[in-house]
Amino acid sequence: MLELTEVTVRFGATTAVDDVTLAVQEGTVLAVLGPSGCGKSTLLRAVAGLEPLDAGRIAWRGQDLRGVPTHERGFALMFQDGQLFPHASVGDNIAYSLRLRGVGRAARVRRVHELLELVGLPGYAERRTPTLSGGEQQRVALARSLAADPGLLLLDEPLSALDRSLRGRLAGDLREILSSTGTTAVLVTHDHDEAFTIADRMAVMLAGRIVQEGDTAQVWRAPVTREVASFIGFETILTGSAASTVLRASPTPTTTPTASTPRRAF
């Protein structure tokens, strides 16, 4: 389990992450959903050990991570641009962490081929990364992140650089890959459809604070404030007698949204 307790990160007089408490069970995916500038990427970097805490505690499997350097945490971080090595082949990119760990050549080759099958790119080991499409590059970046079997995968807006239709397809594929491998992951994104597709649980972050957290279906059915409802895609917000009339006439929703789901009134 990943546990964040009253985590605060400041940059001078600006509080980027404000008293955040969260828990992630092993084998599950948590999406931290929020607008640009809300502090979600800073929170992810703090988990990775790239940003120091001003207050609070981050623990992994009961171990306090304060003072543990990034390379000793056993986590993998995947960025929105993939950050592949342009001079290296697809196979060499994926095998990079395995080579650093001293894994033999035959075992590296086997693992690369396994991961290319997993991400839907069989036969791509000898391709050069600049020749790949954006979606293919992100699949290679995911394979590289999974190569060393990280305890925790941290995903920083991994699909935001892609066009809308491709994001939708890759979000479904990413969900299937994480589920099939039992990977524990934290995803930060500004895209509610992406969060609903990929994650088991969701934490909505606004202005540095977590304002609602729960199962994705629960957050979709019952946003706790007008601000949360508006951000996750509700286009009409009713109050007073109008809201009571709609609630009496409407059945309780039982499904979570997809990119094509019509937005409901709140």
Tab-separated table of C-alpha atoms in Angstrom:
chain	number	residue	atom	x	y	z
A	1	MET	CA	0.000	0.000	0.000
A	2	LEU	CA	1.037	3.560	-0.732
A	3	GLU	CA	0.067	5.928	2.069
A	4	LEU	CA	0.187	9.714	1.963
A	5	THR	CA	-0.525	11.433	5.267
A	6	GLU	CA	-1.038	15.211	5.473
A	7	VAL	CA	1.448	15.795	2.641
A	8	THR	CA	2.311	19.441	1.965
A	9	VAL	CA	4.704	20.833	-0.658
A	10	ARG	CA	5.510	24.538	-0.908
A	11	PHE	CA	7.482	26.643	-3.361
A	12	GLY	CA	8.350	29.751	-1.406
A	13	ALA	CA	5.092	31.379	-0.341
A	14	THR	CA	3.026	29.200	-2.711
A	15	THR	CA	1.482	25.987	-1.391
A	16	ALA	CA	1.298	23.573	-4.339
A	17	VAL	CA	0.104	20.513	-2.371
A	18	ASP	CA	-1.960	21.245	0.710
A	19	ASP	CA	-2.440	18.648	3.474
A	20	VAL	CA	-3.142	15.681	1.168
A	21	THR	CA	-4.027	12.303	2.674
A	22	LEU	CA	-4.532	9.332	0.327
A	23	ALA	CA	-4.071	5.563	0.264
A	24	VAL	CA	-3.580	3.259	-2.718
A	25	GLN	CA	-4.112	-0.480	-2.331
A	26	GLU	CA	-1.705	-2.792	-4.132
A	27	GLY	CA	-2.935	-3.888	-7.532
A	28	THR	CA	-5.231	-0.884	-7.981
A	29	VAL	CA	-5.039	2.307	-10.045
A	30	LEU	CA	-5.749	5.712	-8.493
A	31	ALA	CA	-6.370	8.714	-10.745
A	32	VAL	CA	-5.651	12.167	-9.342
A	33	LEU	CA	-7.903	14.343	-11.486
A	34	GLY	CA	-7.634	18.103	-11.618
A	35	PRO	CA	-7.094	21.164	-13.811
A	36	SER	CA	-3.690	22.460	-14.859
A	37	GLY	CA	-1.867	24.119	-11.982
A	38	CYS	CA	-3.805	22.368	-9.221
A	39	GLY	CA	-0.709	20.588	-7.840
A	40	LYS	CA	-1.312	17.059	-9.095
A	41	SER	CA	2.022	16.684	-10.925
A	42	THR	CA	3.850	18.109	-7.908
A	43	LEU	CA	2.130	15.476	-5.772
A	44	LEU	CA	3.297	12.745	-8.149
A	45	ARG	CA	6.854	14.081	-8.104
A	46	ALA	CA	6.776	14.081	-4.311
A	47	VAL	CA	5.812	10.397	-4.327
A	48	ALA	CA	8.686	9.724	-6.736
A	49	GLY	CA	11.108	11.543	-4.444
A	50	LEU	CA	11.715	14.408	-6.871
A	51	GLU	CA	10.139	17.061	-4.616
A	52	PRO	CA	10.871	17.352	-0.864
A	53	LEU	CA	7.975	17.485	1.594
A	54	ASP	CA	7.411	20.534	3.768
A	55	ALA	CA	5.099	18.499	5.980
A	56	GLY	CA	3.515	15.064	6.164
A	57	ARG	CA	4.605	11.534	5.397
A	58	ILE	CA	4.758	9.201	2.388
A	59	ALA	CA	5.080	5.471	3.062
A	60	TRP	CA	5.288	2.416	0.807
A	61	ARG	CA	4.411	-0.976	2.299
A	62	GLY	CA	4.820	0.533	5.758
A	63	GLN	CA	8.241	2.090	5.115
A	64	ASP	CA	8.590	5.841	5.542
A	65	LEU	CA	10.166	7.139	2.327
A	66	ARG	CA	11.611	10.314	3.805
A	67	GLY	CA	15.279	10.346	2.889
A	68	VAL	CA	14.962	7.450	0.414
A	69	PRO	CA	16.350	8.636	-2.962
A	70	THR	CA	14.306	8.256	-6.111
A	71	HIS	CA	16.394	5.422	-7.566
A	72	GLU	CA	15.996	3.324	-4.408
A	73	ARG	CA	12.193	3.516	-4.158
A	74	GLY	CA	11.496	0.847	-6.780
A	75	PHE	CA	9.016	3.083	-8.632
A	76	ALA	CA	8.767	3.896	-12.347
A	77	LEU	CA	7.715	7.308	-13.664
A	78	MET	CA	6.196	7.736	-17.135
A	79	PHE	CA	5.898	11.273	-18.497
A	80	GLN	CA	3.499	12.667	-21.079
A	81	ASP	CA	6.194	12.882	-23.777
A	82	GLY	CA	7.600	9.393	-23.112
A	83	GLN	CA	11.193	10.709	-22.949
A	84	LEU	CA	12.525	7.905	-25.124
A	85	PHE	CA	16.161	7.858	-26.239
A	86	PRO	CA	16.031	8.913	-29.925
A	87	HIS	CA	19.436	7.419	-30.744
A	88	ALA	CA	18.471	3.939	-29.446
A	89	SER	CA	16.226	1.249	-30.879
A	90	VAL	CA	12.852	0.371	-29.369
A	91	GLY	CA	14.384	-2.760	-27.842
A	92	ASP	CA	17.294	-0.860	-26.316
A	93	ASN	CA	14.915	1.720	-24.843
A	94	ILE	CA	12.837	-0.963	-23.171
A	95	ALA	CA	15.882	-2.899	-21.943
A	96	TYR	CA	17.583	0.163	-20.442
A	97	SER	CA	16.652	-0.493	-16.810
A	98	LEU	CA	17.368	-4.212	-17.196
A	99	ARG	CA	20.866	-3.448	-18.474
A	100	LEU	CA	21.484	-1.146	-15.494
A	101	ARG	CA	20.526	-4.007	-13.194
A	102	GLY	CA	22.989	-6.363	-14.854
A	103	VAL	CA	20.397	-8.640	-16.471
A	104	GLY	CA	22.025	-10.881	-19.124
A	105	ARG	CA	21.493	-10.292	-22.823
A	106	ALA	CA	19.326	-13.388	-23.449
A	107	ALA	CA	17.019	-12.515	-20.535
A	108	ARG	CA	16.805	-8.895	-21.726
A	109	VAL	CA	15.799	-9.966	-25.211
A	110	ARG	CA	13.107	-12.285	-23.850
A	111	ARG	CA	11.705	-9.582	-21.596
A	112	VAL	CA	11.671	-7.019	-24.419
A	113	HIS	CA	9.718	-9.357	-26.668
A	114	GLU	CA	7.260	-10.150	-23.838
A	115	LEU	CA	6.612	-6.472	-23.227
A	116	LEU	CA	6.249	-5.621	-26.909
A	117	GLU	CA	3.572	-8.321	-27.153
A	118	LEU	CA	1.902	-6.897	-24.047
A	119	VAL	CA	1.683	-3.356	-25.441
A	120	GLY	CA	0.639	-4.491	-28.911
A	121	LEU	CA	3.899	-3.828	-30.777
A	122	PRO	CA	5.326	-7.254	-31.637
A	123	GLY	CA	8.295	-7.115	-33.995
A	124	TYR	CA	9.179	-3.497	-33.166
A	125	ALA	CA	12.419	-4.191	-31.253
A	126	GLU	CA	14.727	-3.017	-34.041
A	127	ARG	CA	12.680	0.047	-35.019
A	128	ARG	CA	14.062	3.507	-34.334
A	129	THR	CA	11.935	5.560	-31.970
A	130	PRO	CA	11.758	8.729	-34.160
A	131	THR	CA	10.002	6.662	-36.858
A	132	LEU	CA	7.116	5.756	-34.520
A	133	SER	CA	3.768	7.507	-34.218
A	134	GLY	CA	2.899	9.321	-30.999
A	135	GLY	CA	0.736	6.446	-29.820
A	136	GLU	CA	3.440	3.898	-30.585
A	137	GLN	CA	6.009	5.947	-28.684
A	138	GLN	CA	3.778	6.024	-25.618
A	139	ARG	CA	3.342	2.242	-25.813
A	140	VAL	CA	7.130	1.863	-25.902
A	141	ALA	CA	7.439	4.238	-22.930
A	142	LEU	CA	4.924	2.121	-21.019
A	143	ALA	CA	6.835	-1.063	-21.866
A	144	ARG	CA	10.060	0.557	-20.657
A	145	SER	CA	8.354	1.588	-17.404
A	146	LEU	CA	7.126	-1.970	-16.807
A	147	ALA	CA	10.417	-3.646	-17.764
A	148	ALA	CA	11.901	-3.636	-14.270
A	149	ASP	CA	8.634	-4.772	-12.589
A	150	PRO	CA	8.219	-1.577	-10.521
A	151	GLY	CA	6.376	-1.765	-7.242
A	152	LEU	CA	4.511	1.406	-8.219
A	153	LEU	CA	3.963	2.990	-11.633
A	154	LEU	CA	3.549	6.787	-11.666
A	155	LEU	CA	1.853	8.176	-14.783
A	156	ASP	CA	2.107	11.924	-15.398
A	157	GLU	CA	-0.484	12.881	-18.042
A	158	PRO	CA	0.690	9.943	-20.199
A	159	LEU	CA	-1.818	10.485	-23.023
A	160	SER	CA	-2.285	14.262	-23.048
A	161	ALA	CA	0.006	14.866	-26.050
A	162	LEU	CA	-2.130	12.625	-28.283
A	163	ASP	CA	-5.260	13.544	-30.226
A	164	ARG	CA	-8.668	12.849	-28.673
A	165	SER	CA	-9.576	9.714	-30.650
A	166	LEU	CA	-6.173	8.097	-30.046
A	167	ARG	CA	-6.311	8.979	-26.332
A	168	GLY	CA	-9.593	7.127	-26.019
A	169	ARG	CA	-8.226	3.958	-27.631
A	170	LEU	CA	-4.974	3.988	-25.685
A	171	ALA	CA	-6.759	4.658	-22.382
A	172	GLY	CA	-8.705	1.424	-22.815
A	173	ASP	CA	-5.532	-0.448	-23.740
A	174	LEU	CA	-3.674	1.020	-20.768
A	175	ARG	CA	-6.452	-0.074	-18.422
A	176	GLU	CA	-6.292	-3.621	-19.799
A	177	ILE	CA	-2.483	-3.758	-19.498
A	178	LEU	CA	-2.427	-2.498	-15.909
A	179	SER	CA	-5.195	-4.915	-14.928
A	180	SER	CA	-3.564	-7.918	-16.590
A	181	THR	CA	-0.206	-7.243	-14.910
A	182	GLY	CA	-1.697	-6.381	-11.505
A	183	THR	CA	0.289	-3.132	-11.514
A	184	THR	CA	-0.255	-0.618	-8.729
A	185	ALA	CA	-0.385	2.828	-10.311
A	186	VAL	CA	-1.086	6.488	-9.669
A	187	LEU	CA	-2.245	8.469	-12.710
A	188	VAL	CA	-2.473	12.247	-12.791
A	189	THR	CA	-4.643	13.743	-15.512
A	190	HIS	CA	-6.884	16.687	-16.339
A	191	ASP	CA	-9.115	14.477	-18.549
A	192	HIS	CA	-12.122	13.002	-16.724
A	193	ASP	CA	-12.883	10.458	-19.465
A	194	GLU	CA	-9.312	9.186	-19.221
A	195	ALA	CA	-9.569	8.902	-15.437
A	196	PHE	CA	-12.895	7.061	-15.579
A	197	THR	CA	-11.547	4.632	-18.191
A	198	ILE	CA	-8.241	3.753	-16.542
A	199	ALA	CA	-8.664	4.043	-12.773
A	200	ASP	CA	-10.353	2.033	-10.033
A	201	ARG	CA	-10.480	5.018	-7.704
A	202	MET	CA	-10.382	8.752	-8.218
A	203	ALA	CA	-9.225	11.719	-6.181
A	204	VAL	CA	-10.374	15.118	-7.443
A	205	MET	CA	-7.788	17.825	-6.724
A	206	LEU	CA	-8.537	21.538	-6.801
A	207	ALA	CA	-6.143	24.292	-5.680
A	208	GLY	CA	-3.734	21.865	-4.053
A	209	ARG	CA	-6.302	19.966	-1.986
A	210	ILE	CA	-8.143	16.682	-2.449
A	211	VAL	CA	-11.814	17.672	-2.404
A	212	GLN	CA	-13.330	14.233	-3.114
A	213	GLU	CA	-11.987	10.681	-3.241
A	214	GLY	CA	-13.675	7.340	-3.852
A	215	ASP	CA	-14.508	4.681	-6.418
A	216	THR	CA	-14.756	6.177	-9.895
A	217	ALA	CA	-18.433	5.210	-10.121
A	218	GLN	CA	-19.122	6.786	-6.738
A	219	VAL	CA	-17.508	10.086	-7.689
A	220	TRP	CA	-19.448	10.114	-10.960
A	221	ARG	CA	-22.782	9.398	-9.286
A	222	ALA	CA	-22.385	11.753	-6.349
A	223	PRO	CA	-20.028	14.738	-6.787
A	224	VAL	CA	-19.865	16.510	-3.443
A	225	THR	CA	-19.762	20.123	-4.658
A	226	ARG	CA	-20.756	22.275	-7.611
A	227	GLU	CA	-17.053	22.694	-8.461
A	228	VAL	CA	-16.451	18.931	-8.606
A	229	ALA	CA	-19.608	18.359	-10.656
A	230	SER	CA	-18.609	21.024	-13.158
A	231	PHE	CA	-15.058	19.737	-13.497
A	232	ILE	CA	-16.007	16.102	-14.130
A	233	GLY	CA	-18.326	17.118	-16.946
A	234	PHE	CA	-21.795	18.009	-15.663
A	235	GLU	CA	-23.119	20.731	-17.931
A	236	THR	CA	-26.333	21.583	-16.070
A	237	ILE	CA	-26.511	22.212	-12.319
A	238	LEU	CA	-29.886	22.563	-10.648
A	239	THR	CA	-30.650	23.723	-7.122
A	240	GLY	CA	-33.712	24.081	-4.922
A	241	SER	CA	-37.116	22.895	-6.127
A	242	ALA	CA	-35.902	22.232	-9.676
A	243	ALA	CA	-33.263	19.824	-8.365
A	244	SER	CA	-35.815	18.069	-6.124
A	245	THR	CA	-38.187	17.577	-9.053
A	246	VAL	CA	-35.465	16.037	-11.225
A	247	LEU	CA	-34.275	13.755	-8.420
A	248	ARG	CA	-37.784	12.435	-7.806
A	249	ALA	CA	-38.290	11.720	-11.496
A	250	SER	CA	-34.850	10.235	-12.271
A	251	PRO	CA	-33.689	6.669	-11.587
A	252	THR	CA	-30.414	6.224	-9.716
A	253	PRO	CA	-27.575	6.011	-12.270
A	254	THR	CA	-25.741	2.691	-12.266
A	255	THR	CA	-23.060	3.183	-14.899
A	256	THR	CA	-19.846	5.129	-15.166
A	257	PRO	CA	-19.213	7.422	-18.115
A	258	THR	CA	-17.228	6.896	-21.267
A	259	ALA	CA	-16.171	9.447	-23.815
A	260	SER	CA	-19.553	9.052	-25.527
A	261	THR	CA	-21.745	9.148	-22.403
A	262	PRO	CA	-24.110	12.166	-22.390
A	263	ARG	CA	-23.538	14.525	-19.482
A	264	ARG	CA	-26.188	14.549	-16.783
A	265	ALA	CA	-27.685	17.313	-14.699
A	266	PHE	CA	-26.442	17.678	-11.120
